[in-house]
Structures are given as C-alpha cells and as structure tokens.
Coordinates of C-alpha atoms and ligand atoms in Angstrom, one line a residue:
M1 CA -88.9 75.9 -10.8
T2 CA -88.3 72.3 -11.9
T3 CA -86.3 71.5 -15.1
R4 CA -86.7 68.1 -16.8
I5 CA -83.4 66.6 -18.1
G6 CA -82.3 63.3 -19.6
V7 CA -79.3 62.0 -17.7
A8 CA -77.8 63.8 -14.7
V9 CA -74.2 63.0 -14.1
I10 CA -73.0 64.0 -10.6
G11 CA -69.3 64.8 -10.6
A12 CA -66.8 66.1 -13.1
G13 CA -63.8 64.0 -12.4
F14 CA -62.5 61.2 -14.7
A15 CA -65.7 59.2 -14.3
G16 CA -68.2 62.0 -14.9
I17 CA -66.3 63.3 -17.9
A18 CA -65.8 59.9 -19.5
V19 CA -69.4 58.9 -19.1
A20 CA -70.8 62.3 -20.2
A21 CA -68.6 62.4 -23.3
R22 CA -69.8 58.8 -24.2
L23 CA -73.5 59.6 -23.6
R24 CA -73.3 62.8 -25.4
A25 CA -71.8 61.1 -28.4
A26 CA -74.7 58.6 -28.3
G27 CA -77.2 61.4 -28.5
H28 CA -78.4 61.7 -24.8
D29 CA -79.4 64.9 -23.1
V30 CA -76.7 65.0 -20.5
R31 CA -76.1 67.5 -17.7
I32 CA -73.1 67.4 -15.4
I33 CA -73.4 68.8 -11.8
E34 CA -70.1 69.5 -10.1
R35 CA -69.9 71.0 -6.6
A36 CA -66.3 72.4 -7.1
P37 CA -65.5 75.4 -9.2
R38 CA -63.4 73.3 -11.6
V39 CA -63.4 69.9 -13.2
G40 CA -60.7 67.3 -12.4
G41 CA -61.9 65.4 -9.3
T42 CA -59.0 63.8 -7.5
W43 CA -56.6 65.5 -9.8
R44 CA -58.0 68.9 -9.0
D45 CA -58.1 68.2 -5.2
N46 CA -54.6 66.6 -4.8
V47 CA -51.9 69.2 -5.3
Y48 CA -49.4 68.2 -2.7
P49 CA -45.8 68.3 -3.8
G50 CA -44.9 65.3 -5.8
V51 CA -48.5 64.3 -6.7
A52 CA -48.4 62.1 -9.8
C53 CA -49.9 58.9 -11.1
D54 CA -48.0 55.7 -10.6
V55 CA -49.8 54.1 -13.5
P56 CA -48.1 54.7 -16.9
S57 CA -49.6 57.9 -18.5
H58 CA -50.7 56.3 -21.8
L59 CA -52.6 53.6 -19.9
Y60 CA -53.9 56.2 -17.4
S61 CA -55.8 58.0 -20.1
L62 CA -59.1 57.3 -21.9
A63 CA -58.9 55.2 -25.1
D64 CA -61.4 57.6 -26.8
H65 CA -59.1 60.5 -25.9
P66 CA -55.5 59.5 -26.6
H67 CA -53.0 62.2 -25.5
P68 CA -49.7 62.2 -27.5
G69 CA -48.3 65.0 -25.4
W70 CA -47.8 63.3 -22.0
S71 CA -44.5 64.8 -20.9
T72 CA -43.3 61.7 -19.0
Q73 CA -44.1 58.0 -18.4
F74 CA -45.8 58.8 -15.0
A75 CA -47.7 62.0 -15.4
P76 CA -47.7 64.6 -12.7
G77 CA -51.1 65.5 -11.2
G78 CA -51.4 68.9 -12.8
E79 CA -50.9 67.5 -16.3
I80 CA -53.7 64.9 -15.7
R81 CA -56.0 67.7 -14.6
D82 CA -55.2 69.7 -17.7
Y83 CA -55.9 66.6 -19.8
L84 CA -59.4 66.3 -18.3
E85 CA -60.0 70.0 -18.9
R86 CA -59.1 69.4 -22.5
I87 CA -61.5 66.5 -22.9
V88 CA -64.3 68.7 -21.6
A89 CA -63.5 71.3 -24.2
E90 CA -63.0 68.9 -27.1
S91 CA -66.2 67.0 -26.3
G92 CA -68.2 70.2 -26.1
L93 CA -69.2 69.4 -22.5
H94 CA -68.8 73.0 -21.3
D95 CA -72.4 73.9 -22.2
V96 CA -73.8 70.9 -20.2
L97 CA -71.5 71.4 -17.2
R98 CA -72.6 73.3 -14.1
L99 CA -69.8 74.1 -11.7
G100 CA -70.1 75.2 -8.1
V101 CA -73.5 73.5 -7.6
A102 CA -73.7 70.7 -5.1
L103 CA -76.3 68.0 -5.2
E104 CA -78.1 67.9 -1.8
H105 CA -80.6 65.1 -2.3
A106 CA -81.6 62.7 -5.0
D107 CA -84.9 61.0 -4.5
W108 CA -86.6 58.4 -6.8
D109 CA -90.1 59.7 -7.6
A110 CA -92.1 56.5 -8.1
H111 CA -95.0 58.4 -9.5
A112 CA -93.1 60.4 -12.1
R113 CA -90.7 57.5 -12.6
R114 CA -87.8 59.9 -12.5
W115 CA -85.1 61.2 -10.1
R116 CA -85.8 64.4 -8.3
L117 CA -82.6 66.2 -7.6
T118 CA -82.4 69.0 -5.1
L119 CA -79.5 71.3 -5.6
A120 CA -77.9 73.6 -3.1
G121 CA -79.9 76.8 -3.2
G122 CA -83.2 74.9 -3.6
E123 CA -83.4 74.4 -7.3
T124 CA -84.9 71.0 -8.4
L125 CA -84.2 69.0 -11.5
H126 CA -86.1 66.0 -12.8
A127 CA -83.8 63.5 -14.4
D128 CA -84.8 60.3 -16.3
A129 CA -81.5 58.7 -15.2
L130 CA -78.9 59.5 -12.6
V131 CA -75.2 58.6 -12.9
L132 CA -73.2 58.9 -9.6
A133 CA -69.7 59.7 -10.7
C134 CA -68.7 61.2 -7.3
G135 CA -65.3 59.5 -7.0
R136 CA -64.0 57.0 -4.5
L137 CA -61.1 58.9 -3.1
V138 CA -62.8 62.1 -2.1
E139 CA -63.5 62.6 1.6
P140 CA -60.3 62.8 3.6
R141 CA -60.0 60.3 6.3
L142 CA -58.8 62.1 9.4
P143 CA -57.3 59.8 12.0
D144 CA -59.0 59.5 15.3
V145 CA -56.1 60.8 17.3
P146 CA -56.8 62.3 20.7
G147 CA -55.7 65.9 21.0
I148 CA -54.9 66.4 17.4
A149 CA -57.3 69.3 17.2
S150 CA -55.2 71.1 19.8
F151 CA -52.0 71.0 17.8
P152 CA -50.9 74.6 17.6
G153 CA -49.3 74.5 14.1
P154 CA -50.8 73.7 10.7
V155 CA -52.5 70.3 10.2
L156 CA -52.9 69.5 6.5
H157 CA -54.4 66.5 4.7
T158 CA -52.6 65.6 1.5
A159 CA -55.9 66.1 -0.4
R160 CA -56.4 69.6 1.1
W161 CA -53.0 71.0 0.5
D162 CA -52.4 74.7 1.3
A163 CA -50.6 76.2 -1.7
G164 CA -49.2 78.9 0.6
F165 CA -47.6 76.4 2.9
D166 CA -43.8 76.6 2.6
P167 CA -42.1 73.4 3.9
A168 CA -38.6 74.9 3.8
G169 CA -36.9 74.9 7.2
K170 CA -40.0 73.4 8.9
R171 CA -40.1 70.2 11.1
I172 CA -42.9 68.2 9.6
A173 CA -44.5 65.0 10.8
V174 CA -46.1 63.0 7.9
I175 CA -48.7 60.5 9.2
G176 CA -49.0 57.4 6.9
T177 CA -47.0 55.5 4.4
G178 CA -49.4 55.0 1.5
A179 CA -49.2 56.1 -2.1
S180 CA -49.6 59.8 -1.2
A181 CA -46.9 59.7 1.5
V182 CA -44.3 58.0 -0.6
Q183 CA -44.7 60.7 -3.3
L184 CA -44.8 63.6 -0.8
V185 CA -42.0 62.8 1.7
P186 CA -39.1 62.9 -0.8
Q187 CA -40.4 66.2 -2.1
L188 CA -40.7 67.7 1.4
A189 CA -37.1 66.7 2.1
R190 CA -35.9 68.1 -1.2
R191 CA -37.6 71.4 -0.3
G192 CA -35.6 71.7 2.9
A193 CA -38.1 70.3 5.5
E194 CA -37.0 68.0 8.4
V195 CA -39.4 65.2 8.0
T196 CA -40.5 62.5 10.5
V197 CA -42.7 59.8 9.0
F198 CA -45.1 57.9 11.3
Q199 CA -45.4 54.4 9.8
R200 CA -48.1 52.2 11.3
T201 CA -47.7 49.5 8.7
P202 CA -44.9 49.3 6.1
A203 CA -45.8 49.0 2.4
W204 CA -44.6 46.7 -0.2
I205 CA -42.7 48.9 -2.7
V206 CA -41.4 48.1 -6.1
P207 CA -39.2 50.2 -8.4
R208 CA -41.0 52.9 -10.4
G209 CA -38.6 53.8 -13.2
G210 CA -40.0 56.1 -15.8
R211 CA -38.5 58.9 -17.9
D212 CA -39.6 61.9 -19.8
Y213 CA -40.8 61.5 -23.4
T214 CA -38.7 63.2 -26.0
T215 CA -40.1 65.8 -28.4
A216 CA -39.5 63.3 -31.2
E217 CA -41.5 60.6 -29.4
R218 CA -44.4 63.0 -28.7
D219 CA -44.4 64.1 -32.3
R220 CA -44.5 60.4 -33.4
F221 CA -47.4 59.7 -31.1
A222 CA -49.3 62.7 -32.6
R223 CA -48.7 61.7 -36.2
H224 CA -49.4 58.0 -35.5
P225 CA -52.1 57.6 -32.9
E226 CA -52.0 53.8 -33.6
L227 CA -48.7 53.8 -31.7
I228 CA -50.5 55.0 -28.6
A229 CA -53.1 52.2 -29.0
A230 CA -50.3 49.6 -29.4
L231 CA -48.4 51.0 -26.4
R232 CA -51.6 50.8 -24.3
A233 CA -52.2 47.2 -25.4
R234 CA -48.6 46.3 -24.5
L235 CA -48.8 48.0 -21.1
L236 CA -52.1 46.3 -20.3
A237 CA -50.8 42.9 -21.4
D238 CA -47.8 43.3 -19.0
D239 CA -50.1 44.3 -16.1
E240 CA -52.6 41.5 -16.8
A241 CA -49.6 39.1 -16.8
R242 CA -48.9 40.3 -13.2
F243 CA -52.5 39.8 -12.0
A244 CA -51.9 36.3 -10.7
A245 CA -49.0 37.5 -8.6
R246 CA -51.0 40.5 -7.1
A247 CA -54.0 38.3 -6.5
G248 CA -51.9 35.7 -4.9
H249 CA -53.4 32.9 -7.0
D250 CA -50.1 31.9 -8.4
R251 CA -47.8 31.3 -5.4
A252 CA -44.6 31.2 -7.5
A253 CA -45.5 34.4 -9.2
A254 CA -46.4 36.1 -5.9
D255 CA -43.1 34.9 -4.4
A256 CA -41.2 36.4 -7.4
A257 CA -43.0 39.7 -7.1
R258 CA -42.3 39.8 -3.4
S259 CA -38.6 39.1 -4.1
E260 CA -38.5 42.0 -6.5
A261 CA -39.8 44.3 -3.7
T262 CA -37.4 42.8 -1.2
R263 CA -34.5 43.3 -3.6
H264 CA -35.5 46.9 -4.1
L265 CA -35.5 47.5 -0.4
A266 CA -32.2 45.7 0.1
A267 CA -30.6 47.7 -2.8
Q268 CA -31.5 51.0 -1.2
V269 CA -31.5 50.4 2.6
P270 CA -28.5 48.7 4.3
P271 CA -29.1 45.7 6.6
G272 CA -30.1 46.7 10.1
A273 CA -33.0 48.1 12.1
L274 CA -34.3 50.5 9.5
R275 CA -34.5 47.8 6.8
A276 CA -36.3 45.5 9.3
R277 CA -38.8 48.2 10.1
L278 CA -39.5 48.8 6.4
T279 CA -40.2 45.1 5.7
P280 CA -43.9 44.2 5.6
D281 CA -45.1 41.1 7.5
Y282 CA -48.3 40.5 5.4
P283 CA -48.7 39.0 2.0
F284 CA -47.5 40.9 -1.0
G285 CA -50.4 42.7 -2.7
C286 CA -52.7 42.6 0.3
K287 CA -52.5 46.4 0.5
R288 CA -51.8 48.6 -2.5
V289 CA -48.3 47.9 -3.8
L290 CA -46.5 51.2 -4.1
R291 CA -44.0 52.3 -6.8
S292 CA -41.2 54.5 -5.7
D293 CA -37.5 54.9 -6.4
D294 CA -36.9 57.7 -3.9
I295 CA -38.7 57.0 -0.6
Y296 CA -36.1 54.4 0.6
P297 CA -33.1 56.5 -0.2
V298 CA -34.6 59.5 1.6
L299 CA -35.1 57.4 4.7
A300 CA -31.8 55.6 4.5
S301 CA -29.9 58.8 4.1
G302 CA -31.6 60.3 7.2
A303 CA -33.1 63.1 5.1
A304 CA -36.4 61.9 6.6
V305 CA -36.6 59.9 9.8
L306 CA -38.9 56.9 10.3
E307 CA -41.0 56.6 13.5
P308 CA -42.0 52.9 13.2
S309 CA -45.4 53.3 14.8
A310 CA -48.7 55.1 14.6
L311 CA -49.4 58.6 15.8
A312 CA -51.3 57.8 19.0
A313 CA -52.0 61.2 20.6
V314 CA -51.1 64.9 20.7
E315 CA -50.4 66.2 24.1
E316 CA -49.8 69.9 24.5
G317 CA -48.3 70.2 21.1
V318 CA -46.2 67.0 21.5
L319 CA -46.7 64.2 19.1
V320 CA -46.9 60.9 20.9
A321 CA -46.2 57.7 18.9
A322 CA -47.7 54.3 19.8
S323 CA -44.1 53.2 20.5
G324 CA -44.0 55.8 23.3
A325 CA -41.6 58.1 21.5
R326 CA -42.5 61.8 21.9
Y327 CA -41.8 64.5 19.3
A328 CA -41.9 67.9 21.0
D329 CA -40.5 70.1 18.2
I330 CA -42.9 69.5 15.3
D331 CA -44.0 72.7 13.4
A332 CA -46.6 71.1 11.1
V333 CA -48.5 67.8 10.7
V334 CA -49.4 66.3 7.3
L335 CA -52.0 63.6 7.3
A336 CA -51.4 61.2 4.4
T337 CA -54.1 59.1 5.9
G338 CA -56.2 58.4 2.8
F339 CA -60.0 58.6 2.2
H340 CA -63.4 57.3 3.3
A341 CA -63.5 54.8 0.4
Q342 CA -65.9 52.3 1.9
R343 CA -68.6 54.6 3.2
Q344 CA -69.2 56.9 0.3
P345 CA -70.7 60.2 1.5
Y346 CA -73.0 60.4 -1.6
A347 CA -74.7 57.2 -0.4
E348 CA -76.4 59.1 2.4
I349 CA -78.2 61.6 0.1
V350 CA -79.5 59.2 -2.6
R351 CA -82.9 57.6 -1.9
G352 CA -84.4 54.9 -4.1
E353 CA -87.7 53.0 -4.0
D354 CA -89.4 53.0 -0.7
G355 CA -87.2 55.9 0.4
M356 CA -84.3 53.7 1.2
S357 CA -80.9 55.4 1.0
L358 CA -78.0 53.8 -0.8
A359 CA -76.2 54.0 2.6
D360 CA -78.9 51.8 4.1
H361 CA -78.7 49.4 1.2
W362 CA -75.0 49.2 1.7
A363 CA -75.1 49.0 5.5
T364 CA -72.8 46.0 5.5
G365 CA -70.8 47.0 2.5
M366 CA -71.3 48.1 -1.1
T367 CA -73.0 45.6 -3.5
S368 CA -74.2 45.9 -7.1
F369 CA -74.8 44.1 -10.4
A370 CA -71.9 44.6 -12.9
S371 CA -70.3 46.9 -10.4
T372 CA -72.7 49.6 -11.7
V373 CA -76.4 49.1 -10.9
V374 CA -78.2 48.5 -7.7
A375 CA -81.5 46.8 -6.9
G376 CA -84.0 49.3 -5.5
F377 CA -82.5 52.2 -7.3
P378 CA -84.1 52.4 -10.7
N379 CA -82.3 54.2 -13.6
L380 CA -79.3 54.7 -11.3
F381 CA -75.7 54.0 -12.2
V382 CA -72.8 54.2 -9.9
L383 CA -69.3 54.6 -11.2
N384 CA -66.2 54.0 -9.1
G385 CA -68.4 52.3 -6.6
P386 CA -68.6 48.6 -5.6
N387 CA -65.8 46.4 -6.9
A388 CA -64.8 48.9 -9.6
A389 CA -61.1 49.5 -8.7
L390 CA -58.1 47.5 -9.9
A391 CA -55.0 46.8 -7.9
H392 CA -52.8 45.6 -10.8
T393 CA -53.4 48.2 -13.6
S394 CA -55.3 51.4 -14.5
S395 CA -58.7 51.6 -12.9
L396 CA -59.8 53.8 -15.8
L397 CA -60.2 50.5 -17.8
I398 CA -63.1 49.6 -15.6
L399 CA -64.5 53.1 -15.9
E400 CA -64.5 52.8 -19.7
E401 CA -66.4 49.6 -19.5
Q402 CA -68.9 51.1 -17.1
A403 CA -69.4 54.1 -19.4
G404 CA -70.2 51.6 -22.2
Y405 CA -72.5 49.7 -19.9
V406 CA -74.5 52.8 -19.0
T407 CA -74.8 53.8 -22.6
R408 CA -76.1 50.3 -23.6
A409 CA -78.4 50.1 -20.6
L410 CA -80.0 53.5 -21.4
G411 CA -80.5 52.3 -24.9
R412 CA -82.6 49.4 -23.4
R413 CA -84.8 51.6 -21.3
T414 CA -87.8 51.7 -23.7
A415 CA -87.9 47.9 -23.8
H416 CA -88.3 48.0 -20.0
G417 CA -91.1 50.6 -20.0
G418 CA -88.6 53.4 -19.3
V419 CA -87.5 52.1 -16.0
L420 CA -84.5 49.9 -15.5
R421 CA -85.0 48.1 -12.2
T422 CA -82.1 45.8 -11.3
R423 CA -83.4 42.4 -10.3
P424 CA -82.4 41.7 -6.6
E425 CA -81.3 38.2 -7.6
A426 CA -79.0 39.6 -10.2
E427 CA -77.3 41.7 -7.5
R428 CA -77.2 38.7 -5.1
G429 CA -75.7 36.5 -7.8
Y430 CA -73.1 39.1 -8.7
T431 CA -72.2 39.6 -5.1
A432 CA -71.8 35.9 -4.6
S433 CA -69.6 35.7 -7.7
I434 CA -67.4 38.6 -6.3
D435 CA -67.0 36.7 -3.0
R436 CA -66.1 33.5 -4.9
R437 CA -63.5 35.3 -6.9
A438 CA -62.1 37.1 -3.8
R439 CA -61.8 33.9 -1.8
G440 CA -58.2 33.0 -1.2
T441 CA -56.8 36.2 -2.7
S442 CA -54.0 38.2 -1.1
W443 CA -56.6 41.1 -0.6
L444 CA -58.3 39.0 2.1
G445 CA -55.0 37.7 3.2
G446 CA -54.5 39.2 6.7
C447 CA -54.0 42.9 6.5
D448 CA -56.2 46.0 7.0
S449 CA -56.9 47.8 3.8
W450 CA -59.4 50.1 2.3
Y451 CA -60.1 47.5 -0.3
R452 CA -62.3 45.6 2.2
D453 CA -65.3 46.7 4.2
D454 CA -64.6 46.7 7.9
R455 CA -68.2 45.8 8.7
S456 CA -68.5 42.6 6.7
G457 CA -64.8 41.9 5.8
R458 CA -65.9 41.5 2.2
L459 CA -63.8 42.8 -0.7
T460 CA -66.0 45.7 -1.8
L461 CA -63.6 48.1 -3.6
L462 CA -61.7 45.9 -5.9
W463 CA -62.8 43.9 -8.9
P464 CA -61.1 40.6 -8.0
G465 CA -60.3 39.7 -11.6
T466 CA -58.4 40.8 -14.7
V467 CA -59.5 43.5 -17.1
A468 CA -60.3 40.7 -19.6
D469 CA -62.6 39.1 -16.9
F470 CA -64.4 42.3 -16.3
R471 CA -64.9 42.9 -20.0
A472 CA -66.2 39.4 -20.4
M473 CA -68.6 39.9 -17.5
M474 CA -69.8 43.2 -19.0
A475 CA -70.3 41.6 -22.4
A476 CA -72.4 38.9 -20.8
A477 CA -74.7 41.5 -19.2
D478 CA -77.4 41.5 -21.8
G479 CA -80.1 43.5 -20.1
S480 CA -81.8 40.5 -18.4
E481 CA -80.5 41.8 -15.1
F482 CA -83.4 44.3 -15.3
E483 CA -87.0 43.8 -14.5
P484 CA -89.6 43.1 -15.9
A485 CA -89.1 39.4 -16.3
F486 CA -88.8 39.7 -20.1
D487 CA -85.6 40.6 -21.8
S488 CA -85.3 43.3 -24.4
D489 CA -86.2 40.8 -27.1
G490 CA -89.4 39.9 -25.3
R491 CA -88.0 36.5 -24.2
P492 CA -89.2 35.4 -20.8
L493 CA -86.5 34.9 -18.3
T494 CA -86.3 31.2 -17.6
P495 CA -84.8 29.6 -14.5
E496 CA -81.8 28.7 -16.6
R497 CA -81.3 32.3 -17.5
L498 CA -81.5 33.3 -13.9
A499 CA -79.0 30.6 -13.0
H500 CA -76.7 32.3 -15.4
Y501 CA -76.1 35.0 -12.7
Q502 CA -74.6 32.4 -10.4
E503 CA -72.0 31.8 -13.0
V504 CA -71.0 35.4 -14.0
Ligands
NAP601 P1 -53.9 55.2 2.1 O1 -53.4 54.3 1.1 O2 -55.3 54.9 2.6 O3 -52.8 55.3 3.3 C1 -53.1 55.9 4.5 C2 -52.0 55.7 5.4 O4 -52.2 56.4 6.6 C3 -51.7 54.2 5.7 O5 -50.3 54.1 5.6 C4 -52.2 54.1 7.1 O6 -51.6 53.1 7.9 C5 -51.8 55.5 7.6 N1 -52.4 55.9 8.9 C6 -53.7 56.1 9.2 N2 -53.8 56.5 10.5 C7 -52.5 56.6 11.0 C8 -52.0 56.9 12.3 N3 -52.7 57.3 13.3 N4 -50.6 56.8 12.4 C9 -49.8 56.4 11.4 N5 -50.3 56.1 10.2 C10 -51.7 56.2 10.0 O7 -54.0 56.7 1.6 P2 -53.2 57.5 0.4 O8 -51.7 57.2 0.5 O9 -53.7 58.9 0.4 O10 -53.7 56.7 -0.8 C11 -55.1 56.5 -1.1 C12 -55.2 55.9 -2.4 O11 -55.1 57.0 -3.3 C13 -54.2 55.0 -2.9 O12 -54.2 53.7 -2.5 C14 -54.3 55.1 -4.4 O13 -55.3 54.3 -4.9 C15 -54.6 56.6 -4.5 N6 -53.4 57.3 -4.8 C16 -52.8 56.9 -6.0 C17 -51.7 57.5 -6.4 C18 -51.1 57.1 -7.7 O14 -50.0 57.4 -7.9 N7 -51.8 56.3 -8.5 C19 -51.1 58.5 -5.6 C20 -51.7 58.8 -4.4 C21 -52.8 58.2 -4.0 P3 -52.2 51.6 7.8 O15 -51.6 51.0 6.5 O16 -51.6 50.9 9.0 O17 -53.7 51.7 7.8

C-alpha cells in the first residue's frame, strides 16, 4: 500500500523537530519518520557521564520555543532531550510522528514528480517533498586500530554508552581528547575509575564557567520571556564578536584568544612535561575549541593519566600506544573518537534525478545551495548537512534559518510547477563562495579536523561566516536558485541575476 503525504521529515532530533514544527504551523501536511524509539537525536544517543552542551542553554534552544526552566547555564544532555520531547508535545507533533521506523530508500520518481520512500518492513510512502534531518553527529567513528576487536573487556563508544557499565574501580582507557572526552574523563575519575587518556592531538581549551540558575531567575524568565530574547541577543552578540578570532581573520584577536587558552592551561597545569604535551602546535580555532574547567586539574592531579600519543594497536589485551608505551592492565576501553560527519550514511540511500545518489553527488565532499538544497535532487532539503555548522556559536541558529528557508521554498513550489529543481550554477556559485570565505581561515590552517573533507580538503561542515552573514545570504535567496529560468514573479533570469550567485 502506498500513502501520499506532503512533506516527509526524516529524523526527530533538533533539526527534524524544529522544521516539522515550523512547517506544521505554516499549514503543511508533515510526517516525521524516526528510526529510534524516542525523539532527541544526539541528545537521546549521548548519555555518557558528564554529557552536556558547552553552548549556553538559552542560546542552545529554539527562538520559537524559549525555555525559562533551564537549570543551569550549560544544560546537561538529559535536560536538552526533555526539552525536545516537550516541543513535540507542545507543537502537537505526536500525531505526525512515527517512531521505530527506518527509512531504507528514498528515490525521486520523475514520472510522479514525488519522492518514493521505502520504509523498513516494505511500506512505501509518496512524499511531495523530503527533508533530511538525519543529524551530522550520528554514526560513531570507530578507530581503525589493529586488534581492537580482540580486546577481552568492554569497548564502548561515547555515543553508545552502556547504562549498566559501572566505572568504579575499573582501569579505563579513554581514546581521544575532543568535546566528548573532556566532559567524560573528569566524571569517570570522580566515579572512582583509574583513567588513562590517549591523546593523539591536544585541543585548545578555554574556561567554561557557568552556574545554576536560581529559582527566582527561572521564575523571572517565565514571567518575562522578553528577558530570554534579550539574553539570547546578548549571548549571540558576544559570540559574533569572537568570530574573527575563531576564523583567524583578525590576527590580534586570534592571538588574544590563544593567550586566554594558554593562560587557562598555565593556571591549572604546572610548568613541565605535562603542560608541554597539552599545548597544541596548530592555529587556535583550527579544530573545535573546547570549554572545560575540570579536564586540566584531573590530569594535573594524576586522577587521570595522559598518554601523549594515539592508540596504535591492541595485542593480546595489551593497549599499545604510538609512543611504544604498553598498557597491560586495562579493564575497559572508551572510544571518544567522534562521528562520521563528512560521509553521511543517509547520502547512500537517497537517489535523485537519473538515479544518482547523494553520496555520488558528494563524492568529493558535500555541496549545496544555501547549505540546504542540492542540484539533481528536486524538492529535497538537507538540514545539518553541507556548511551548516558553526564553530563560534550555537549551530541551532543555522538550523532555524534553514527551517525558515524550507518553509519559504515550499511556498514557492506552485510557481515552479510543483518541482523545485536547484540550478546547478546556483550550487556551483555557492560552493565557490564558500571556498572564497574559507580561504585563509584557521579551519584550513594546518590541522586535521572533521570540519574539512579528507577527499578534497574543502571546508564542508562549517559555514565560514557569522550568523549575520548566514542570515543575509538566506534573505538574498529569493527563489531564483530554482529552475525553470523564471523566478516566482515570472521575471526571466538574466545573466546579471545569475552573476549574483557568484557574489552570495
Ligand atoms: P571529535 O571531536 O571528533 O574527537 C575525536 C577524538 O578522537 C580526537 O581527539 C581524535 O584525535 C581522537 N582519536 C581518533 N582516533 C584516535 C586514536 N587511534 N588514538 C587516540 N585518539 C584518537 O569527537 P567528539 O569529542 O565525540 O566530538 C564530536 C563533536 O560532537 C564535537 O566536535 C561537537 O561538535 C560535538 N559535541 C559537542 C559537545 C558540546 O558540549 N557542545 C559535547 C560533545 C560533543 P585527533 O584530534 O588527532 O583526530
């Protein structure tokens, strides 16, 4: 049996919920398909001890759904998941949400001019439009370490935490020193584990700060939601002011930001070998800058031990570091090794015009127009995909713009004969403008990171501008990025108009 629907949204994390709520409010027939039994995306999956968001809670929320009740300035993961569940309930999304059903294939049906979705179990849906809100930090990246499969004890990835795993009294090797590891390691030490941290590359780390909100503050936010809006605006303005330092455009600002991180390290780790090992040798901001007040003290006190090299092999239960050091007495290995962010698994199962998959289209790295639509994939929108993350502030701000863009674009569908076909030159122009913006930034400045594609070296994850730049770019996208060669007012697209894409 085939059911015809309006807009299919795949995924019920932040992106899926935000866009579905917006589309529903605009009167669209929306269905959300989620393979897990619960909503929440990354905040459902990541339940390792210490999981939290290092972006301030009131900025790491949706503007349409202010939440006066955040308990603290940096919300724990469980509270964020509860927030998403509340939005689903408040926006009446339960009746359009299907949980526990995986999308197996999405194929553009050129004849019917619709997406044909095949769900696990064989059911098919026909959707006028498809929104991929499948997340970017979803599939755990397991390091290619010889012998790791033979390790006799538990091997856990941070995003696949086992709630029954008790760290107390165990000797645990944590592999990696990214955002997940710096949250986890102090918590494991606090819970009585003996932790060894395998650090391939040190991170730049700045102070986190943060405190709990008082009951009086939360009551005030509830009575005066305009205070939340004002706080968001202030937090965003502060972050935007830091953009030039993160991007590396402003050398003096970047030096000052690096000095803050260096002072933070010096204040918490005495001079000597450990401090030297924790000092990065690549530009500030090249990899994600971490916020932590407790990782350095845990390492400096010896509550956790630093192995200053990668995990290279596991030989008969012994962990062998790239330095040659051998760890024979480890009970459990925790992989804080991140996600497959550059090669999104959903790209394999989505086929557009001529049967080409998104993975084929993105064979040398993700590209798009407006970080959201892709040539050859009509009536398709990708959230959290190409150049849609931010390094200097809350990535939800991009997501909110994308949700607005999807809503506006779908409103233009009739003017385009029901099919929004992204013009290839619009995508090429946008890609060129991304490359221009990325040139000379710290993100291309000599480190390996998941912000760049390892096939092309291009910056494919981050939007290399401010939030204001992104909003301006989105505001300029007036629908002329879609075929046919007439815009929604019936004006022919002139060469001048096309040249506009080179300037976006
Ligand atoms: P990540 O940033 O990709 O870090 C992975 C770590 O694993 C890196 O330190 C990497 O080293 C290391 N690694 C990989 N293979 C290794 C090996 N064989 N030996 C030793 N180290 C190895 O992953 P993540 O920490 O899970 O974070 C992923 C993203 O999730 C973050 O960047 C962030 O966007 C998000 N996140 C956010 C928060 C938050 O508070 N907002 C919290 C957690 C996660 P190299 O650096 O040398 O590659």
